[in-house]
Coordinates of C-alpha atoms in Angstrom, one line a residue:
X1 CA -15.5 78.8 40.7
X2 CA -13.7 77.4 37.6
X3 CA -10.4 76.6 39.7
X4 CA -12.8 74.8 41.9
X5 CA -14.1 72.8 38.8
X6 CA -10.7 72.3 37.2
X7 CA -9.2 71.0 40.8
X8 CA -12.4 68.5 41.1
X9 CA -11.7 67.2 37.4
X10 CA -8.1 66.8 38.2
X11 CA -8.7 64.7 41.6
X12 CA -11.3 62.5 39.5
X13 CA -8.7 61.8 36.7
X14 CA -6.1 60.9 39.3
X15 CA -8.6 58.6 41.1
X16 CA -9.5 56.9 37.9
X17 CA -5.8 56.6 36.7
X18 CA -4.2 55.5 40.0
X19 CA -4.0 51.9 40.9
X20 CA -5.3 50.3 43.8
X21 CA -2.2 48.8 45.7
X22 CA -4.4 45.6 47.0
X23 CA -5.3 44.9 43.3
X24 CA -1.5 45.2 42.5
X25 CA -0.7 42.8 45.1
X26 CA -3.6 40.4 44.3
X27 CA -2.7 40.2 40.3
X28 CA 1.2 40.1 41.1
X29 CA 0.7 36.8 43.3
X30 CA -1.8 35.3 41.1
X31 CA 0.5 35.6 38.1
X32 CA 3.3 33.9 40.3
X33 CA 1.3 30.8 41.4
X34 CA -0.4 30.3 37.8
X35 CA 1.7 28.9 35.0
X36 CA 0.8 30.0 31.6
X37 CA 2.4 27.4 29.2
X38 CA 0.8 28.8 26.1
X39 CA 1.5 32.4 27.0
X40 CA -2.1 33.5 26.8
X41 CA -1.2 36.0 29.6
X42 CA 1.7 37.8 28.0
X43 CA 0.4 41.2 28.9
X44 CA 0.1 40.2 32.6
X45 CA 3.3 42.1 33.5
X46 CA 4.6 43.9 36.7
X47 CA 4.4 47.3 35.1
X48 CA 0.6 46.7 33.8
X49 CA -0.3 45.2 37.5
X50 CA 0.7 49.0 38.8
X51 CA -2.0 50.4 36.8
X52 CA -4.5 47.7 35.3
X53 CA -7.4 50.0 35.1
X54 CA -8.0 53.4 34.2
X55 CA -11.7 54.2 35.1
X56 CA -13.7 51.4 33.3
X57 CA -11.0 50.3 30.9
X58 CA -8.8 47.4 31.5
X59 CA -5.3 46.9 30.3
X60 CA -5.2 43.2 31.3
X61 CA -6.8 40.2 29.2
X62 CA -9.7 38.6 31.0
X63 CA -9.9 41.4 33.9
X64 CA -12.8 43.9 33.9
X65 CA -12.6 47.1 35.6
X66 CA -15.1 49.3 37.4
X67 CA -14.2 52.6 38.6
X68 CA -10.7 51.8 38.7
X69 CA -10.8 48.5 40.4
X70 CA -10.7 44.9 39.2
X71 CA -14.3 43.6 39.5
X72 CA -14.1 40.7 37.3
X73 CA -11.4 38.1 36.5
X74 CA -12.5 35.5 33.6
X75 CA -9.3 33.5 32.7
X76 CA -11.4 30.6 31.3
X77 CA -10.0 27.7 28.9
X78 CA -6.7 28.9 28.6
X79 CA -4.7 25.9 29.7
X80 CA -3.5 27.5 32.7
X81 CA -1.7 25.3 35.4
X82 CA -0.2 26.1 38.7
X83 CA -2.4 27.0 41.8
X84 CA -4.6 29.8 43.1
X85 CA -3.1 32.3 45.2
X86 CA -4.6 32.9 48.5
X87 CA -3.7 36.5 48.0
X88 CA -6.3 36.5 45.2
X89 CA -8.2 37.9 48.6
X90 CA -6.6 41.2 48.1
X91 CA -9.0 42.1 45.2
X92 CA -11.2 43.2 47.7
X93 CA -13.7 44.5 44.8
X94 CA -13.9 41.4 42.8
X95 CA -17.6 40.4 41.9
X96 CA -16.8 37.5 39.6
X97 CA -14.0 34.8 39.7
X98 CA -13.9 32.5 36.8
X99 CA -11.0 30.0 36.3
X100 CA -13.0 27.0 34.7
X101 CA -11.9 24.9 32.1
X102 CA -8.1 24.7 33.0
X103 CA -5.4 22.4 34.6
X104 CA -5.2 24.3 37.9
X105 CA -4.5 22.3 40.8
X106 CA -4.2 22.5 44.6
X107 CA -6.7 23.5 47.1
X108 CA -9.3 26.3 47.0
X109 CA -8.0 29.0 49.2
X110 CA -9.9 29.6 52.6
X111 CA -8.8 33.1 52.2
X112 CA -11.3 33.6 49.3
X113 CA -13.9 34.4 52.4
X114 CA -12.5 37.8 52.3
X115 CA -13.7 38.5 48.9
X116 CA -16.9 40.0 50.3
X117 CA -18.6 41.2 47.1
X118 CA -18.1 37.8 45.3
X119 CA -21.3 36.9 43.5
X120 CA -19.9 34.2 41.2
X121 CA -17.5 31.5 41.9
X122 CA -16.4 29.2 39.0
X123 CA -13.8 26.7 39.2
X124 CA -15.1 24.0 37.4
X125 CA -13.1 21.5 35.0
X126 CA -9.7 21.8 36.8
X127 CA -7.6 19.4 38.9
X128 CA -8.7 21.0 42.4
X129 CA -8.0 18.9 45.5
X130 CA -8.7 19.0 49.1
X131 CA -11.9 20.1 50.8
X132 CA -14.5 22.8 49.7
X133 CA -13.9 25.6 52.3
X134 CA -16.8 26.1 54.6
X135 CA -15.3 29.8 55.1
X136 CA -17.0 30.3 51.5
X137 CA -20.5 30.8 53.5
X138 CA -19.0 34.2 54.7
X139 CA -19.2 35.6 50.9
X140 CA -22.6 36.6 51.7
X141 CA -23.3 37.9 48.0
X142 CA -22.6 34.5 46.4
X143 CA -25.4 33.3 44.0
X144 CA -23.0 30.8 41.8
X145 CA -20.9 28.5 43.1
X146 CA -19.8 25.9 40.4
X147 CA -17.0 23.4 41.3
X148 CA -18.1 20.5 38.9
X149 CA -15.3 18.2 37.4
X150 CA -12.4 18.4 40.0
X151 CA -10.8 16.2 42.6
X152 CA -12.2 17.8 45.6
X153 CA -12.7 15.4 48.7
X154 CA -14.5 15.6 52.1
X155 CA -18.0 16.4 52.8
X156 CA -20.1 19.4 51.5
X157 CA -20.1 22.1 54.1
X158 CA -23.5 22.4 55.4
X159 CA -22.8 26.2 55.9
X160 CA -23.3 26.7 52.2
X161 CA -26.8 26.3 52.7
X162 CA -27.1 29.5 54.7
X163 CA -26.3 31.7 51.5
X164 CA -29.6 33.1 50.7
X165 CA -28.9 34.3 47.2
X166 CA -27.3 31.0 46.2
X167 CA -29.4 30.0 42.8
X168 CA -26.8 28.1 41.2
X169 CA -24.9 25.0 42.6
X170 CA -23.0 22.6 41.0
X171 CA -20.3 20.1 42.6
X172 CA -20.9 17.0 40.2
X173 CA -17.9 14.7 39.3
X174 CA -15.6 15.1 42.3
X175 CA -14.8 12.6 44.9
X176 CA -17.0 13.9 47.6
X177 CA -18.5 11.8 50.5
X178 CA -21.1 11.7 53.0
X179 CA -24.7 13.1 53.3
X180 CA -25.7 16.1 51.0
X181 CA -26.8 19.0 53.8
X182 CA -30.5 19.2 53.7
X183 CA -29.8 23.0 53.4
X184 CA -28.8 22.6 50.0
X185 CA -30.5 19.4 49.1
X186 CA -34.0 20.0 50.4
X187 CA -34.1 23.8 50.6
X188 CA -37.4 25.3 52.0
X189 CA -39.3 28.2 51.1
X190 CA -38.6 30.5 48.2
X191 CA -35.1 29.4 48.3
X192 CA -33.7 27.8 44.7
X193 CA -33.6 24.1 44.8
X194 CA -30.9 22.1 43.2
X195 CA -31.5 18.7 41.3
X196 CA -29.4 15.6 41.5
X197 CA -27.5 16.9 38.5
X198 CA -25.9 19.3 41.0
X199 CA -24.4 16.2 43.0
X200 CA -24.2 13.3 40.8
X201 CA -20.8 11.6 39.8
X202 CA -19.4 11.4 43.6
X203 CA -19.5 7.8 44.3
X204 CA -19.7 7.9 48.1
X205 CA -22.0 11.2 48.5
X206 CA -25.6 10.3 49.3
X207 CA -28.9 11.8 50.3
X208 CA -31.7 13.8 48.7
X209 CA -32.0 14.5 45.9
X210 CA -29.7 11.7 44.8
X211 CA -31.4 8.3 44.3
X212 CA -31.0 5.9 47.1
X213 CA -27.5 4.1 47.2
X214 CA -27.3 0.4 46.2
X215 CA -26.4 -2.0 49.1
X216 CA -22.7 -2.5 49.0
X217 CA -23.5 -5.9 50.6
X218 CA -25.6 -8.9 48.9
X219 CA -28.6 -8.3 47.5
X220 CA -31.9 -9.7 48.9
X221 CA -32.0 -12.1 46.0
X222 CA -28.6 -13.2 46.6
X223 CA -29.2 -13.6 50.1
X224 CA -32.6 -15.7 49.6
X225 CA -30.7 -17.7 46.7
X226 CA -27.8 -18.6 49.3
X227 CA -30.2 -19.5 52.0
X228 CA -32.0 -21.8 49.5
X229 CA -29.1 -23.1 48.2
X230 CA -27.7 -23.9 51.9
X231 CA -31.0 -25.3 52.9
X232 CA -30.8 -27.7 49.9
X233 CA -27.3 -28.6 50.5
X234 CA -28.1 -29.2 54.0
X235 CA -31.1 -31.3 53.1
X236 CA -29.0 -33.3 50.6
X237 CA -26.3 -34.0 53.2
X238 CA -29.0 -34.9 56.0
X239 CA -30.7 -37.4 53.6
X240 CA -27.1 -38.8 52.5
X241 CA -26.6 -39.4 56.2
X242 CA -29.7 -40.8 57.0
X243 CA -29.2 -43.4 54.1
X244 CA -25.9 -44.2 55.3
X245 CA -27.0 -44.7 58.7
X246 CA -29.9 -47.0 57.7
X247 CA -27.5 -49.0 55.4
X248 CA -24.9 -49.6 58.0
X249 CA -27.7 -50.5 60.5
X250 CA -29.3 -53.0 58.1
X251 CA -25.7 -54.6 57.8
X252 CA -25.5 -54.7 61.6
X253 CA -28.7 -56.2 61.8
X254 CA -28.2 -58.7 59.1
X255 CA -24.7 -59.8 60.6
X256 CA -26.2 -60.2 64.1
X257 CA -29.1 -62.5 62.7
X258 CA -26.5 -64.5 60.6
X259 CA -24.8 -64.8 64.0
X260 CA -27.7 -66.4 65.7
X261 CA -28.7 -68.6 63.0
X262 CA -25.1 -69.8 63.1
X263 CA -25.4 -70.7 66.9
X264 CA -28.5 -72.6 66.4
X265 CA -27.1 -74.8 63.4
X266 CA -25.6 -78.3 64.3
X267 CA -22.4 -79.5 63.6
X268 CA -22.0 -82.0 60.7

C-alpha cells in the first residue's frame, strides 16, 4: 500500500514538473518573432522554455501556469515589436492572451483558431495590419475581443456574432470598412450589446449602432443654393438677352422708319 502511494506521488511530481512539448514550441517560436528592445523578457530563454512551469508556478515573466501548462500570457506595455507567431496556437491550454500596448505589427494569425480554450484576446494598441480573421469564431469560449487602436482593414467578420459568450468587443480606431454585422451591432435576446464606442474611429465603417454617415456628396442646402444660384443666373442672362434683343429691334425699326421718311422727302 505504501509503495503504491509513493509511486502515485512520484508520478504526480513528474507530471507537474515535466514540460509540455507544445508549450515549449509555442514559447520558442513566439520569442523568435517578437523583438524585445528593452530586454524585458530576459528570462525567456531556451532552457526555461523546456520547463516553464512547475504545477502552478511559472518561471517566465508574464506567463501563468495551471497544472504544469501555460494558461495565461500577459505581455502588456513592454515596448515589444515584431509579429505574432502562428505557432502560438501550440499553447493549446491558453485561456487568456494579452499583448496590448506594444508596437507589434503584421497580421493576426488565423491559426489562433486552434486555441479552443481561449476566453480573452486583447491585442489592442499595437500596429497590427490586415483583416480580422473570421476563424476566430471557432474559439467558442471567447468572451473578450479587444482589437482597438490598430491598423486593421477590411470588414468585420459576421461570424464573430455567433460567439454566444462574447461580452466585450472593441474594434474602434482602426481602418475598418463596410457594414457592421447585425449579429454584433444589433444583438437580440439576452446577448450583451455593444454601443457605438466599440466601433467608432473607423472612417468607412457604417451601420447601427453608429450614427448615420454624412453624405460625401453635396448637402441638400448646397444643392438648393446651387439651384437657386443657377436659376438667378439664368434669369439675369435671359433678361439681359431680351433687353439686347429689344434694343436691336428698336434700332432696326428706327432705321427703317428713317429710310421711309427719306424716300418721301423732296430733293432740293
